[in-house]
Each structure stands twice: as C-alpha cells, then as structure tokens.
PDB file of C-alpha atoms in Angstrom:
ATOM      1  CA  ASP E1428     -11.755   1.305 -30.360  1.00  0.00           C
ATOM      2  CA  PHE E1429      -9.556   3.771 -28.459  1.00  0.00           C
ATOM      3  CA  GLY E1430      -6.548   1.768 -29.691  1.00  0.00           C
ATOM      4  CA  ILE E1431      -7.173  -0.915 -27.057  1.00  0.00           C
ATOM      5  CA  GLU E1432      -6.827  -4.672 -27.535  1.00  0.00           C
ATOM      6  CA  TRP E1433      -9.615  -6.104 -25.399  1.00  0.00           C
ATOM      7  CA  TRP E1434     -11.373  -9.449 -24.940  1.00  0.00           C
ATOM      8  CA  LEU E1435     -13.578 -11.026 -22.311  1.00  0.00           C
ATOM      9  CA  PRO E1436     -13.878 -14.647 -21.277  1.00  0.00           C
ATOM     10  CA  PRO E1437     -17.281 -16.338 -21.548  1.00  0.00           C
ATOM     11  CA  GLY E1438     -19.575 -15.776 -18.582  1.00  0.00           C
ATOM     12  CA  GLN E1439     -18.204 -12.337 -17.648  1.00  0.00           C
ATOM     13  CA  LEU E1440     -20.108  -9.061 -17.715  1.00  0.00           C
ATOM     14  CA  VAL E1441     -19.759  -7.037 -20.913  1.00  0.00           C
ATOM     15  CA  PRO E1442     -19.670  -3.351 -19.990  1.00  0.00           C
ATOM     16  CA  PRO E1443     -21.191  -0.777 -22.356  1.00  0.00           C
ATOM     17  CA  VAL E1444     -17.907   0.807 -23.419  1.00  0.00           C
ATOM     18  CA  THR E1445     -19.457   4.049 -24.687  1.00  0.00           C
ATOM     19  CA  ASN E1446     -21.057   4.725 -21.291  1.00  0.00           C
ATOM     20  CA  ARG E1447     -17.821   3.862 -19.506  1.00  0.00           C
ATOM     21  CA  ALA E1448     -15.924   6.289 -21.749  1.00  0.00           C
ATOM     22  CA  ASN E1449     -18.494   8.972 -20.911  1.00  0.00           C
ATOM     23  CA  TYR E1450     -17.856   8.389 -17.183  1.00  0.00           C
ATOM     24  CA  ILE E1451     -14.129   8.868 -17.790  1.00  0.00           C
ATOM     25  CA  HIS E1452     -14.847  12.136 -19.657  1.00  0.00           C
ATOM     26  CA  TRP E1453     -17.111  13.332 -16.828  1.00  0.00           C
ATOM     27  CA  LEU E1454     -14.391  12.586 -14.284  1.00  0.00           C
ATOM     28  CA  GLN E1455     -11.930  14.592 -16.363  1.00  0.00           C
ATOM     29  CA  ASP E1456     -14.395  17.493 -16.455  1.00  0.00           C
ATOM     30  CA  LEU E1457     -14.766  17.364 -12.659  1.00  0.00           C
ATOM     31  CA  LEU E1458     -11.008  17.190 -12.184  1.00  0.00           C
ATOM     32  CA  ALA E1459     -10.554  20.192 -14.461  1.00  0.00           C
ATOM     33  CA  LEU E1460     -12.968  22.177 -12.293  1.00  0.00           C
ATOM     34  CA  SER E1461     -11.505  21.158  -8.941  1.00  0.00           C
ATOM     35  CA  SER E1462      -7.794  20.465  -9.374  1.00  0.00           C
ATOM     36  CA  PRO E1463      -5.539  22.592  -7.180  1.00  0.00           C
ATOM     37  CA  GLU E1464      -2.977  24.848  -8.784  1.00  0.00           C
ATOM     38  CA  PRO E1465       0.534  23.360  -8.981  1.00  0.00           C
ATOM     39  CA  ALA E1466       2.819  24.363  -6.117  1.00  0.00           C
ATOM     40  CA  PRO E1467       5.320  27.144  -6.862  1.00  0.00           C
ATOM     41  CA  GLY E1468       8.544  25.710  -8.211  1.00  0.00           C
ATOM     42  CA  SER E1469       6.932  22.371  -9.143  1.00  0.00           C
ATOM     43  CA  SER E1470       7.081  20.940 -12.632  1.00  0.00           C
ATOM     44  CA  GLY E1471       3.303  21.219 -12.985  1.00  0.00           C
ATOM     45  CA  ALA E1472       0.271  19.120 -12.260  1.00  0.00           C
ATOM     46  CA  GLN E1473       0.728  15.372 -12.295  1.00  0.00           C
ATOM     47  CA  PRO E1474      -1.783  13.236 -14.203  1.00  0.00           C
ATOM     48  CA  PRO E1475      -4.493  11.753 -11.986  1.00  0.00           C
ATOM     49  CA  ARG E1476      -4.176   8.255 -10.576  1.00  0.00           C
ATOM     50  CA  GLY E1477      -7.270   6.089 -10.548  1.00  0.00           C
ATOM     51  CA  LEU E1478      -8.375   3.035  -8.609  1.00  0.00           C
ATOM     52  CA  ASP E1479     -11.134   0.767  -9.883  1.00  0.00           C
ATOM     53  CA  VAL E1480     -12.275  -1.446  -6.999  1.00  0.00           C
ATOM     54  CA  GLY E1481     -13.948  -4.533  -8.436  1.00  0.00           C
ATOM     55  CA  CYS E1482     -12.604  -3.997 -11.939  1.00  0.00           C
ATOM     56  CA  GLY E1483     -13.660  -7.459 -13.085  1.00  0.00           C
ATOM     57  CA  ALA E1484     -12.182  -9.246 -16.061  1.00  0.00           C
ATOM     58  CA  SER E1485     -12.873  -6.284 -18.357  1.00  0.00           C
ATOM     59  CA  MET E1486     -10.637  -3.725 -16.610  1.00  0.00           C
ATOM     60  CA  VAL E1487     -12.569  -1.250 -18.748  1.00  0.00           C
ATOM     61  CA  TYR E1488     -12.213   1.876 -16.596  1.00  0.00           C
ATOM     62  CA  CYS E1489      -8.473   1.362 -16.228  1.00  0.00           C
ATOM     63  CA  LEU E1490      -7.962   0.784 -19.934  1.00  0.00           C
ATOM     64  CA  LEU E1491     -10.062   3.788 -20.929  1.00  0.00           C
ATOM     65  CA  GLY E1492      -8.541   6.150 -18.360  1.00  0.00           C
ATOM     66  CA  ALA E1493      -5.065   5.226 -19.560  1.00  0.00           C
ATOM     67  CA  ALA E1494      -5.928   5.325 -23.281  1.00  0.00           C
ATOM     68  CA  ILE E1495      -7.982   8.517 -23.327  1.00  0.00           C
ATOM     69  CA  TYR E1496      -6.191  10.719 -20.777  1.00  0.00           C
ATOM     70  CA  GLY E1497      -2.920   8.993 -19.919  1.00  0.00           C
ATOM     71  CA  TRP E1498      -3.990   8.381 -16.325  1.00  0.00           C
ATOM     72  CA  ARG E1499      -2.116   5.873 -14.184  1.00  0.00           C
ATOM     73  CA  MET E1500      -4.746   3.285 -13.231  1.00  0.00           C
ATOM     74  CA  VAL E1501      -4.934   0.397 -10.768  1.00  0.00           C
ATOM     75  CA  GLY E1502      -7.570  -2.317 -11.057  1.00  0.00           C
ATOM     76  CA  LEU E1503      -8.420  -4.286  -7.918  1.00  0.00           C
ATOM     77  CA  ASP E1504     -10.401  -7.529  -7.795  1.00  0.00           C
ATOM     78  CA  VAL E1505     -10.759 -10.739  -5.790  1.00  0.00           C
ATOM     79  CA  THR E1506     -11.332 -13.332  -8.512  1.00  0.00           C
ATOM     80  CA  ASP E1507      -8.923 -15.577 -10.385  1.00  0.00           C
ATOM     81  CA  VAL E1508     -10.627 -14.832 -13.701  1.00  0.00           C
ATOM     82  CA  ALA E1509     -10.204 -11.076 -13.189  1.00  0.00           C
ATOM     83  CA  GLN E1510      -6.524 -11.498 -12.387  1.00  0.00           C
ATOM     84  CA  THR E1511      -5.908 -13.675 -15.442  1.00  0.00           C
ATOM     85  CA  TRP E1512      -7.707 -11.382 -17.860  1.00  0.00           C
ATOM     86  CA  CYS E1513      -6.480  -8.081 -16.431  1.00  0.00           C
ATOM     87  CA  GLU E1514      -2.908  -9.308 -16.722  1.00  0.00           C
ATOM     88  CA  ARG E1515      -3.695 -10.340 -20.301  1.00  0.00           C
ATOM     89  CA  HIS E1516      -5.113  -6.882 -21.078  1.00  0.00           C
ATOM     90  CA  ILE E1517      -1.974  -5.220 -19.735  1.00  0.00           C
ATOM     91  CA  LYS E1518       0.317  -7.477 -21.820  1.00  0.00           C
ATOM     92  CA  SER E1519      -1.860  -7.003 -24.930  1.00  0.00           C
ATOM     93  CA  ASN E1520      -1.595  -3.215 -24.696  1.00  0.00           C
ATOM     94  CA  PRO E1521       2.127  -2.445 -24.407  1.00  0.00           C
ATOM     95  CA  GLN E1522       1.490   1.229 -25.228  1.00  0.00           C
ATOM     96  CA  LEU E1523      -0.590   1.458 -22.024  1.00  0.00           C
ATOM     97  CA  ALA E1524       1.254  -1.086 -19.844  1.00  0.00           C
ATOM     98  CA  PRO E1525       3.355   1.528 -17.971  1.00  0.00           C
ATOM     99  CA  LEU E1526       0.097   3.199 -16.879  1.00  0.00           C
ATOM    100  CA  LEU E1527      -1.747   0.037 -15.804  1.00  0.00           C
ATOM    101  CA  GLU E1528      -1.512  -2.178 -12.766  1.00  0.00           C
ATOM    102  CA  PHE E1529      -3.634  -5.024 -11.402  1.00  0.00           C
ATOM    103  CA  ARG E1530      -3.737  -5.833  -7.702  1.00  0.00           C
ATOM    104  CA  ARG E1531      -5.331  -8.903  -6.232  1.00  0.00           C
ATOM    105  CA  SER E1532      -7.354  -8.301  -3.088  1.00  0.00           C
ATOM    106  CA  THR E1533      -6.626 -10.739  -0.291  1.00  0.00           C
ATOM    107  CA  CYS E1534      -9.903 -10.071   1.502  1.00  0.00           C
ATOM    108  CA  PRO E1535     -11.452 -13.511   2.229  1.00  0.00           C
ATOM    109  CA  VAL E1536     -14.986 -12.213   2.829  1.00  0.00           C
ATOM    110  CA  PRO E1537     -16.105 -11.678  -0.794  1.00  0.00           C
ATOM    111  CA  GLU E1538     -15.507 -15.339  -1.723  1.00  0.00           C
ATOM    112  CA  ALA E1539     -17.757 -16.458   1.150  1.00  0.00           C
ATOM    113  CA  VAL E1540     -20.382 -13.899   0.182  1.00  0.00           C
ATOM    114  CA  LEU E1541     -20.296 -15.051  -3.440  1.00  0.00           C
ATOM    115  CA  ALA E1542     -20.776 -18.669  -2.358  1.00  0.00           C
ATOM    116  CA  GLN E1543     -23.764 -17.698  -0.185  1.00  0.00           C
ATOM    117  CA  GLU E1544     -25.337 -15.738  -3.046  1.00  0.00           C
ATOM    118  CA  ALA E1545     -24.874 -18.684  -5.405  1.00  0.00           C
ATOM    119  CA  ASP E1546     -26.523 -21.023  -2.898  1.00  0.00           C
ATOM    120  CA  ALA E1547     -29.429 -18.615  -2.364  1.00  0.00           C
ATOM    121  CA  GLY E1548     -30.000 -18.332  -6.116  1.00  0.00           C
ATOM    122  CA  GLU E1549     -30.450 -22.076  -6.540  1.00  0.00           C
ATOM    123  CA  GLY E1550     -33.735 -22.116  -4.601  1.00  0.00           C
TER     124      GLY E1550
END
C-alpha cells in the first residue's frame, strides 16, 4: 500500500503499518499546529526532515513519511541486516529515493549490549 515496494527478511520485526501511518499523520497534525511562519522574502516553508533512530530492516517510518507527505527522511541503525534491507528499500522505490537516506551508526556499544542480552536470554 501507499505505493511502496517493501519486504522484510526472516527473523525481523514486522511493524503494524496502519499504526505507523497513523503516527506519521499525528506528527503532521502537530507540525501543522506548531510550524513557524516562513520568513519574509523566503520561498515558503520547507518540508520537514525526519530521523528514525533504530529504523531496523523495515525502514517503515522513513518510507511512510516520504510516501505520504514528501518528507525527507533518514533512517539510522547499527545492524548489517538493517543496512542491507534499507538500501534495498531505497533502490526498490525510485519515486521516493531522493527523499530517503540510510546512515549506519558506528557506535560500538549496541553490539556489545545485544550480545549480553542474547547471553542472558539463554538461561
């Protein structure tokens, strides 16, 4: 739906897309209530830019923000699987590609935390 080509690899979280779209609509409503007026002499308000920290392999907020409202969106994640699939989503949606970007976090802490959580869950 929403004109988006979208897949997820096995073992990844499947977000409820309808709820995620509602969040995007709510953000738009809040922005409409709180956006400053364009500066005199400017060409008007620029579309919002969004950052989804921990976007996962789905990149769902970025895809929906771009598809529904034309927002420029950046997805940020630490995992290889997220990078692979987010890049695939961007290539599979050329109509949205100029609005989408994936950035890989270089923070080493989350990998160590994930390993500790996996070890703790085995007991």
